[in-house]
Short mmCIF file of C-alpha atoms in Angstrom, two decimals:
data_model
loop_
_atom_site.label_atom_id
_atom_site.label_comp_id
_atom_site.label_asym_id
_atom_site.label_seq_id
_atom_site.Cartn_x
_atom_site.Cartn_y
_atom_site.Cartn_z
CA MET A 264 -47.47 -75.22 134.88
CA PRO A 265 -51.13 -76.05 134.11
CA LEU A 266 -53.48 -77.49 136.72
CA LEU A 267 -54.62 -81.01 135.83
CA VAL A 268 -58.36 -81.72 135.88
CA THR A 269 -59.08 -84.81 137.97
CA ASP A 270 -62.81 -84.44 138.73
CA TYR A 271 -63.95 -85.74 135.35
CA SER A 272 -66.42 -88.62 134.93
CA TRP A 273 -66.88 -91.33 132.33
CA THR A 274 -69.25 -94.13 131.37
CA GLN A 275 -69.19 -96.78 128.69
CA THR A 276 -71.16 -99.36 126.75
CA GLU A 277 -69.79 -102.15 124.64
CA SER A 278 -69.61 -99.79 121.63
CA MET A 279 -69.30 -96.25 123.11
CA VAL A 280 -67.32 -94.27 125.68
CA TYR A 281 -68.67 -91.02 127.17
CA ILE A 282 -66.43 -88.56 129.06
CA ASN A 283 -67.63 -85.46 130.94
CA VAL A 284 -64.97 -82.79 131.67
CA PRO A 285 -66.07 -79.80 133.84
CA LEU A 286 -64.92 -76.39 132.54
CA LYS A 287 -64.76 -74.71 135.98
CA GLY A 288 -66.40 -71.50 134.74
CA ALA A 289 -64.34 -71.14 131.54
CA LYS A 290 -66.06 -69.70 128.45
CA ALA A 291 -66.57 -71.97 125.47
CA ALA A 292 -64.56 -69.62 123.25
CA ASN A 293 -61.49 -70.13 125.47
CA VAL A 294 -61.56 -73.95 125.30
CA ASP A 295 -58.99 -75.71 123.07
CA ILE A 296 -59.82 -79.35 122.19
CA LEU A 297 -57.55 -81.91 120.54
CA SER A 298 -58.87 -85.40 119.78
CA THR A 299 -57.32 -88.42 118.02
CA ASP A 300 -57.90 -92.17 118.17
CA LYS A 301 -55.58 -92.61 121.21
CA TYR A 302 -55.37 -89.19 122.86
CA LEU A 303 -57.67 -86.44 124.13
CA LYS A 304 -56.77 -82.97 125.37
CA VAL A 305 -58.94 -80.16 126.75
CA HIS A 306 -57.04 -76.97 127.59
CA PHE A 307 -58.70 -73.96 129.22
CA PRO A 308 -56.01 -71.98 131.06
CA PRO A 309 -54.91 -72.57 133.68
CA TYR A 310 -56.55 -76.05 133.58
CA LEU A 311 -55.60 -79.04 131.44
CA PHE A 312 -57.25 -82.42 130.92
CA GLU A 313 -55.39 -85.26 129.16
CA ALA A 314 -56.54 -88.79 128.41
CA PHE A 315 -54.27 -91.54 127.03
CA LEU A 316 -57.10 -93.87 126.01
CA PHE A 317 -57.10 -97.52 127.07
CA GLU A 318 -57.85 -98.64 123.48
CA PRO A 319 -58.14 -96.78 120.13
CA VAL A 320 -61.47 -95.22 119.18
CA ASP A 321 -63.00 -94.27 115.83
CA ASP A 322 -61.77 -90.69 115.52
CA GLN A 323 -63.80 -89.98 112.37
CA ARG A 324 -67.12 -90.52 114.19
CA SER A 325 -66.12 -89.04 117.55
CA THR A 326 -67.82 -85.83 118.73
CA ALA A 327 -67.23 -83.22 121.43
CA LYS A 328 -70.01 -80.88 122.64
CA VAL A 329 -69.22 -77.77 124.68
CA GLY A 330 -72.02 -76.33 126.80
CA ASN A 331 -73.62 -76.11 130.23
CA GLY A 332 -70.20 -75.73 131.86
CA ALA A 333 -68.70 -78.98 130.52
CA VAL A 334 -67.21 -80.74 127.50
CA VAL A 335 -68.91 -84.06 126.67
CA PHE A 336 -67.02 -86.52 124.44
CA SER A 337 -68.85 -89.32 122.58
CA LEU A 338 -66.25 -91.83 121.38
CA PRO A 339 -67.23 -94.92 119.29
CA LYS A 340 -65.01 -97.91 120.12
CA ARG A 341 -63.21 -99.68 117.32
CA THR A 342 -63.89 -103.07 118.92
CA ASN A 343 -66.98 -103.91 120.93
CA ASN A 344 -65.82 -104.78 124.42
CA VAL A 345 -65.77 -103.37 127.94
CA TRP A 346 -62.67 -101.42 128.97
CA GLU A 347 -61.05 -102.10 132.31
CA HIS A 348 -59.93 -98.48 132.58
CA LEU A 349 -60.46 -95.23 130.69
CA MET A 350 -56.74 -94.56 130.34
CA VAL A 351 -53.58 -96.63 130.08
CA THR A 352 -52.01 -97.19 133.49
CA THR A 353 -48.39 -96.75 132.42
CA ASN A 354 -46.29 -93.94 133.86
CA ASP A 355 -43.77 -94.08 131.02
CA LYS A 356 -43.23 -90.38 130.23
CA GLU A 357 -41.45 -91.12 126.97
CA LYS A 358 -44.35 -93.20 125.71
CA LYS A 359 -46.84 -90.50 126.66
CA LYS A 360 -44.66 -87.91 124.94
CA GLU A 361 -44.62 -90.06 121.81
CA ILE A 362 -48.42 -90.39 121.89
CA ARG A 363 -48.77 -86.60 122.25
CA HIS A 364 -46.44 -86.06 119.30
CA GLU A 365 -48.35 -88.52 117.11
CA ALA A 366 -51.64 -86.89 118.09
CA LEU A 367 -50.33 -83.45 117.14
CA LEU A 368 -49.13 -84.73 113.76
CA GLN A 369 -52.51 -86.38 113.12
CA HIS A 370 -54.29 -83.16 114.06
CA GLN A 371 -52.09 -81.09 111.74
CA ASP A 372 -52.64 -83.56 108.88
CA ARG A 373 -56.38 -83.39 109.45
CA LEU A 374 -56.37 -79.58 109.41
CA SER A 375 -54.30 -79.56 106.21
CA SER A 376 -56.66 -82.05 104.59
CA GLU A 377 -59.73 -80.01 105.60
CA SER A 378 -58.09 -76.82 104.30
CA ARG A 379 -57.31 -78.46 100.97
CA SER A 380 -60.82 -79.87 100.79
CA LYS A 381 -62.36 -76.43 101.42
CA ALA A 382 -60.09 -74.84 98.82
CA ASP A 383 -60.97 -77.53 96.26
CA LYS A 384 -64.68 -77.12 96.99
CA LYS A 385 -64.48 -73.35 96.66
CA GLN A 386 -62.58 -73.65 93.39
CA SER A 387 -65.07 -76.18 92.02
CA GLU A 388 -68.00 -73.92 92.99
CA LYS A 389 -66.32 -70.96 91.28
CA LYS A 390 -65.65 -73.08 88.19
CA PHE A 391 -69.26 -74.31 88.16
CA THR A 392 -70.55 -70.72 88.41
CA LEU A 393 -68.37 -69.58 85.51
CA GLU A 394 -69.34 -72.57 83.40
CA THR A 395 -73.02 -71.91 84.12
CA MET A 396 -72.64 -68.27 83.14
CA MET A 397 -70.82 -69.26 79.94
CA LYS A 398 -73.51 -71.81 79.11
CA LEU A 399 -76.26 -69.22 79.61
CA GLU A 400 -74.32 -66.79 77.45
CA GLU A 401 -73.99 -69.38 74.67
CA GLU A 402 -77.72 -70.07 74.78
CA GLU A 403 -78.41 -66.36 74.66
CA LYS A 404 -76.03 -65.93 71.69
CA GLU A 405 -77.75 -68.80 69.86
CA GLY A 406 -81.14 -67.19 70.45
CA ILE A 407 -79.87 -63.83 69.19
CA GLN A 408 -78.36 -65.49 66.10
CA LYS A 409 -81.67 -67.18 65.32
CA MET A 410 -83.44 -63.83 65.63
CA LYS A 411 -80.87 -62.24 63.32
CA ASP A 412 -81.29 -65.00 60.72
CA ALA A 413 -85.07 -64.65 60.81
CA GLU A 414 -84.79 -60.87 60.52
CA ARG A 415 -82.34 -61.23 57.62
CA GLU A 416 -84.71 -63.53 55.74
CA LYS A 417 -87.60 -61.16 56.35
CA THR A 418 -85.54 -58.17 55.16
CA THR A 419 -84.44 -60.04 52.01
CA ALA A 420 -88.04 -60.86 51.14
CA GLU A 421 -89.14 -57.26 51.75
CA LEU A 422 -86.25 -55.96 49.61
CA ALA A 423 -87.20 -58.25 46.72
CA ALA A 424 -90.83 -57.10 46.95
CA TRP A 425 -89.76 -53.46 47.07
CA GLN A 426 -87.51 -53.84 44.03
CA GLY A 427 -90.45 -55.35 42.08
CA GLN A 428 -92.69 -52.46 43.10
CA LYS A 429 -89.96 -49.97 42.15
CA ALA A 430 -89.60 -51.51 38.68
CA ARG A 431 -93.35 -51.33 38.10
CA ALA A 432 -93.46 -47.71 39.32
CA GLU A 433 -90.61 -46.73 36.97
CA GLU A 434 -92.39 -48.34 34.05
CA GLU A 435 -95.61 -46.47 34.90
CA ALA A 436 -93.65 -43.22 35.23
CA ARG A 437 -92.12 -43.67 31.74
CA VAL A 438 -95.58 -44.25 30.29
CA ARG A 439 -96.97 -41.12 31.98
CA GLN A 440 -93.98 -39.07 30.87
CA SER A 441 -94.45 -40.12 27.27
CA GLN A 442 -98.12 -39.18 27.51
CA THR A 443 -97.40 -35.67 28.89
CA THR A 444 -94.47 -34.78 26.61
CA ALA A 445 -96.67 -33.45 23.80
CA PRO A 446 -98.77 -31.06 26.00
CA ARG A 447 -95.56 -29.63 27.53
CA GLU A 448 -94.15 -28.90 24.11
CA LYS A 449 -97.32 -27.06 23.19
CA GLN A 450 -97.17 -25.03 26.46
CA LYS A 451 -93.53 -24.11 25.71
CA ASP A 452 -94.50 -22.85 22.29
CA ARG A 453 -97.22 -20.66 23.84
CA ARG A 454 -94.69 -19.12 26.33
CA GLY A 455 -92.37 -18.31 23.49
CA ARG A 456 -95.11 -16.56 21.62
CA LYS A 457 -96.07 -14.51 24.69
CA GLN A 458 -92.45 -13.36 25.23
CA GLN A 459 -92.27 -12.33 21.63
CA ALA A 460 -95.45 -10.32 22.22
CA GLY A 461 -93.67 -8.31 25.00
CA LEU A 462 -94.88 -10.17 28.10
CA PRO A 463 -92.27 -10.58 30.94
CA ALA A 464 -90.89 -14.03 31.63
CA PRO A 465 -91.73 -15.65 34.99
CA ARG A 466 -89.23 -15.04 37.82
CA PRO A 467 -86.83 -17.92 38.62
CA SER A 468 -87.30 -19.81 41.94
CA GLY A 469 -84.58 -20.11 44.67
CA ASN A 470 -83.83 -20.83 48.37
CA ILE A 471 -83.21 -18.19 51.07
CA HIS A 472 -80.80 -19.24 53.90
CA ILE A 473 -81.59 -17.74 57.31
CA THR A 474 -79.22 -17.92 60.34
CA PHE A 475 -80.16 -17.13 63.94
CA THR A 476 -77.96 -15.56 66.61
CA PRO A 477 -77.61 -18.05 69.50
CA ARG A 478 -79.15 -16.97 72.80
CA VAL A 479 -76.84 -17.07 75.83
CA PHE A 480 -78.15 -17.44 79.39
CA PRO A 481 -75.18 -16.53 81.67
CA THR A 482 -75.01 -18.22 85.08
CA ALA A 483 -73.28 -16.72 88.09
CA LEU A 484 -69.94 -18.43 88.74
CA ARG A 485 -70.93 -19.37 92.31
CA GLU A 486 -74.00 -21.24 90.95
CA SER A 487 -72.28 -22.98 88.03
CA ARG A 488 -71.91 -26.80 88.11
CA VAL A 489 -69.89 -27.01 84.89
CA HIS A 490 -66.65 -27.88 86.70
CA GLU A 491 -68.28 -30.69 88.70
CA GLU A 492 -70.06 -32.04 85.61
CA GLU A 493 -66.81 -32.10 83.65
CA GLU A 494 -65.02 -33.81 86.53
CA TRP A 495 -67.77 -36.48 86.76
CA LEU A 496 -67.63 -37.12 82.99
CA LYS A 497 -63.85 -37.41 83.18
CA LYS A 498 -64.11 -39.94 86.04
CA GLN A 499 -66.65 -41.97 84.08
CA ALA A 500 -64.38 -42.07 81.03
CA GLU A 501 -61.38 -43.10 83.14
CA ALA A 502 -63.44 -45.80 84.88
CA ARG A 503 -64.43 -47.35 81.54
CA GLN A 504 -60.75 -47.50 80.52
CA ALA A 505 -59.56 -48.88 83.86
CA GLY A 506 -59.00 -52.57 84.47
CA SER A 507 -57.44 -55.02 86.90
CA THR A 508 -53.65 -54.84 87.13
CA ASP A 509 -53.22 -57.64 89.70
CA PRO A 510 -50.98 -60.30 88.02
CA ASP A 511 -52.62 -63.12 89.97
CA GLU A 512 -56.12 -62.08 88.94
CA LEU A 513 -55.07 -61.58 85.31
CA LYS A 514 -53.55 -65.05 85.29
CA GLU A 515 -56.67 -66.59 86.86
CA LEU A 516 -59.08 -64.87 84.45
CA LYS A 517 -57.09 -65.37 81.24
CA ASP A 518 -59.06 -68.51 80.31
CA LEU A 519 -62.38 -66.63 80.23
CA ALA A 520 -63.96 -65.67 76.93
CA GLU A 521 -63.44 -62.04 75.92
CA GLU A 522 -67.06 -61.00 76.61
CA HIS A 523 -66.81 -62.61 80.08
CA ARG A 524 -64.01 -60.15 80.87
CA ASP A 525 -66.31 -57.19 80.15
CA PRO A 526 -67.59 -55.54 83.40
CA ASP A 527 -70.61 -54.08 81.57
CA TRP A 528 -71.61 -57.54 80.29
CA LEU A 529 -71.21 -58.95 83.82
CA LYS A 530 -73.35 -56.11 85.23
CA ASP A 531 -76.15 -56.87 82.76
CA LYS A 532 -75.87 -60.58 83.61
CA GLY A 533 -76.07 -59.79 87.34
CA ASP A 534 -79.14 -57.61 86.74
CA LYS A 535 -80.87 -60.52 84.99
CA TYR A 536 -80.01 -62.89 87.85
CA PHE A 537 -81.35 -60.35 90.38
CA ALA A 538 -84.60 -59.94 88.44
CA ALA A 539 -84.99 -63.74 88.42
CA GLY A 540 -84.42 -63.95 92.21
CA ALA A 541 -81.02 -65.74 91.86
CA TYR A 542 -79.31 -63.35 94.28
CA GLN A 543 -76.16 -65.43 94.94
CA SER A 544 -75.57 -65.84 91.19
CA ALA A 545 -76.00 -62.07 90.82
CA VAL A 546 -73.42 -61.52 93.60
CA ASN A 547 -70.99 -63.79 91.73
CA ALA A 548 -71.46 -61.85 88.48
CA TYR A 549 -71.05 -58.42 90.17
CA SER A 550 -68.02 -59.67 92.14
CA LEU A 551 -66.27 -60.84 88.97
CA GLY A 552 -67.01 -57.47 87.37
CA ILE A 553 -65.52 -55.69 90.41
CA ARG A 554 -62.38 -57.81 90.18
CA LEU A 555 -62.02 -56.64 86.58
CA ASN A 556 -62.78 -52.96 87.32
CA ARG A 557 -63.20 -51.49 90.83
CA ARG A 558 -64.15 -48.00 89.59
CA ILE A 559 -67.72 -48.68 88.38
CA PRO A 560 -70.13 -47.62 91.18
CA ALA A 561 -73.14 -49.52 89.79
CA LEU A 562 -71.40 -52.87 90.43
CA PHE A 563 -70.99 -52.07 94.14
CA SER A 564 -74.48 -50.56 94.50
CA ASN A 565 -76.21 -53.51 92.79
CA ARG A 566 -74.20 -56.03 94.83
CA ALA A 567 -75.35 -54.19 97.97
CA ALA A 568 -78.96 -54.77 96.86
CA CYS A 569 -78.22 -58.51 96.56
CA HIS A 570 -76.66 -58.58 100.04
CA LEU A 571 -79.80 -56.95 101.43
CA LYS A 572 -81.88 -59.77 99.94
CA LEU A 573 -79.44 -62.36 101.37
CA ARG A 574 -79.45 -60.56 104.78
CA ASN A 575 -75.69 -59.91 104.60
CA PHE A 576 -76.23 -56.47 106.11
CA HIS A 577 -72.61 -55.60 106.94
CA LYS A 578 -71.58 -56.41 103.38
CA ALA A 579 -74.47 -54.32 102.07
CA ILE A 580 -73.21 -51.34 104.11
CA GLU A 581 -69.66 -51.83 102.84
CA ASP A 582 -70.70 -52.02 99.16
CA SER A 583 -73.10 -49.05 99.43
CA SER A 584 -70.35 -46.94 101.03
CA GLN A 585 -67.94 -47.88 98.25
CA ALA A 586 -70.52 -46.90 95.63
CA LEU A 587 -71.11 -43.52 97.31
CA ASP A 588 -67.34 -42.88 97.39
CA LEU A 589 -67.22 -43.46 93.63
CA LEU A 590 -70.32 -41.30 92.94
CA THR A 591 -68.42 -38.04 93.41
CA PRO A 592 -68.59 -35.16 92.77
CA PRO A 593 -72.37 -35.01 93.39
CA VAL A 594 -74.01 -33.80 90.15
CA ALA A 595 -77.38 -34.22 88.49
CA ALA A 596 -76.09 -37.07 86.31
CA ASN A 597 -75.44 -39.32 89.33
CA ALA A 598 -78.22 -38.08 91.62
CA ALA A 599 -80.49 -41.12 91.15
CA ALA A 600 -77.59 -43.52 91.76
CA ARG A 601 -76.60 -41.65 94.95
CA ALA A 602 -80.18 -41.83 96.21
CA ARG A 603 -80.37 -45.59 95.59
CA ALA A 604 -77.04 -46.28 97.32
CA SER A 605 -78.04 -44.13 100.33
CA VAL A 606 -81.38 -45.95 100.70
CA ARG A 607 -79.70 -49.35 100.50
CA ARG A 608 -77.16 -48.43 103.18
CA GLY A 609 -79.87 -46.91 105.33
CA SER A 610 -81.97 -50.09 105.03
CA ALA A 611 -78.99 -52.22 106.10
CA PHE A 612 -78.37 -49.97 109.13
CA CYS A 613 -82.02 -50.25 110.16
CA GLN A 614 -81.97 -54.05 109.82
CA LEU A 615 -79.01 -54.00 112.25
CA GLN A 616 -81.12 -51.73 114.56
CA LEU A 617 -78.74 -48.79 113.97
CA TYR A 618 -81.70 -46.49 113.36
CA ALA A 619 -79.90 -43.16 113.83
CA GLU A 620 -77.36 -44.01 111.12
CA GLY A 621 -80.14 -45.33 108.88
CA LEU A 622 -82.17 -42.13 109.32
CA GLN A 623 -79.19 -40.02 108.17
CA ASP A 624 -78.95 -42.00 104.91
CA TYR A 625 -82.70 -41.70 104.30
CA GLN A 626 -82.47 -37.93 104.89
CA THR A 627 -79.65 -37.74 102.34
CA ALA A 628 -81.76 -39.63 99.79
CA LEU A 629 -84.78 -37.37 100.47
CA ARG A 630 -82.68 -34.23 99.88
CA ILE A 631 -81.90 -35.66 96.44
CA GLU A 632 -85.51 -36.71 95.74
CA PRO A 633 -87.62 -34.33 97.89
CA HIS A 634 -90.93 -35.44 96.32
CA ASN A 635 -90.49 -39.17 96.95
CA GLU A 636 -93.48 -40.11 99.14
CA ALA A 637 -92.15 -43.63 99.88
CA LEU A 638 -88.97 -42.15 101.37
CA LYS A 639 -91.02 -39.78 103.53
CA ALA A 640 -93.11 -42.67 104.86
CA ASP A 641 -90.02 -44.78 105.68
CA MET A 642 -88.38 -41.83 107.48
CA GLN A 643 -91.50 -41.37 109.62
CA LYS A 644 -91.38 -45.05 110.63
CA ILE A 645 -87.69 -44.78 111.57
CA ARG A 646 -88.33 -41.63 113.63
CA SER A 647 -91.16 -43.42 115.44
CA ILE A 648 -88.84 -46.27 116.39
CA ILE A 649 -86.12 -43.88 117.61
CA GLN A 650 -88.57 -41.82 119.70
CA GLY A 651 -90.13 -44.96 121.17
CA PRO A 652 -93.76 -45.96 121.78
CA ALA A 653 -94.12 -43.48 124.65
CA ALA A 654 -93.69 -40.52 122.29
CA ASN A 655 -95.81 -42.10 119.55
CA PRO A 656 -98.63 -44.20 121.10
CA GLY A 657 -100.15 -46.68 118.71
CA THR A 658 -97.11 -46.68 116.38
CA LYS A 659 -95.99 -50.13 115.22
CA HIS A 660 -92.33 -51.00 114.81
CA LEU A 661 -90.85 -51.86 111.44
#
């Protein structure tokens, strides 16, 4: 059975009631508060405070602040008058039970309403984002179409000019040919006379085809990366063919235009948003692409870069790790992508002051790009922080 709190205090004005409930050392996270227009409850085991209010209050404008070892209620009165008591003086248990039940129902209705409101707001924000992306895409398509029309007109004009030049050149060629026909006939007659005189005819011309033997540079089997390269190319091909198989997601995304269901198009759109500094819009574009295809590492790596800009460091670590899992086996074709994902995860670790973990990722990136001077400088800063100012006097922290 809970212990009732009786050492509370309260004050009032004609329009407000203030109640101070001591928490007796309880942490704010362990305090459960229920407030309606007629009933208040503060529960922090094993203590319980209940108030069956003397008159109804405006529950919509009421507030409760937890801090400094107490809960302070600020309750606007519905009617401006002075209360004789804080609580009703009745000892009718059934009536109090009924008030508790009504308060619980009101609280549940309020929670349901807030949940629906949040869901509606989230859905409207998602719809607004998609509509904005579609509008931008339409504007981009219109611009491209205008460029195509202009290029088509230019090409048509150039083709007409070229055809006119070609006709004039053909006419000039016919004139020249007619002018040189007579000298050629005379030359032919001279050749015939020379052959009749015993002179050899000129040798006929021809083409000689030459083929080269291909050079082979054998590589020791232990040094060959052919198997890993083939495996990486196979994974890339499979990733491009993969798609979402979740029925709920397919149903939700069926109303999108066909190009909006293309992960590559969404990646390019996210890249443009990122370049423009619209990091949350870029996150939305990459997230939609990931919902369509979770096997493209660039979507996760680029979203990690956005989370770094938005200071969502845990999410940046999660996306970078997912990208690194997809960038296997490690081959030359994905080396740059692996280096970028490692640096992004290392940066997020360092922002969370997990410098040892961050240093490991920077070392991984430097092994991939050993001549990257920026990486070397960042690693030296991280080592200085880990070793502390005593080991590196005069070194400034990141």
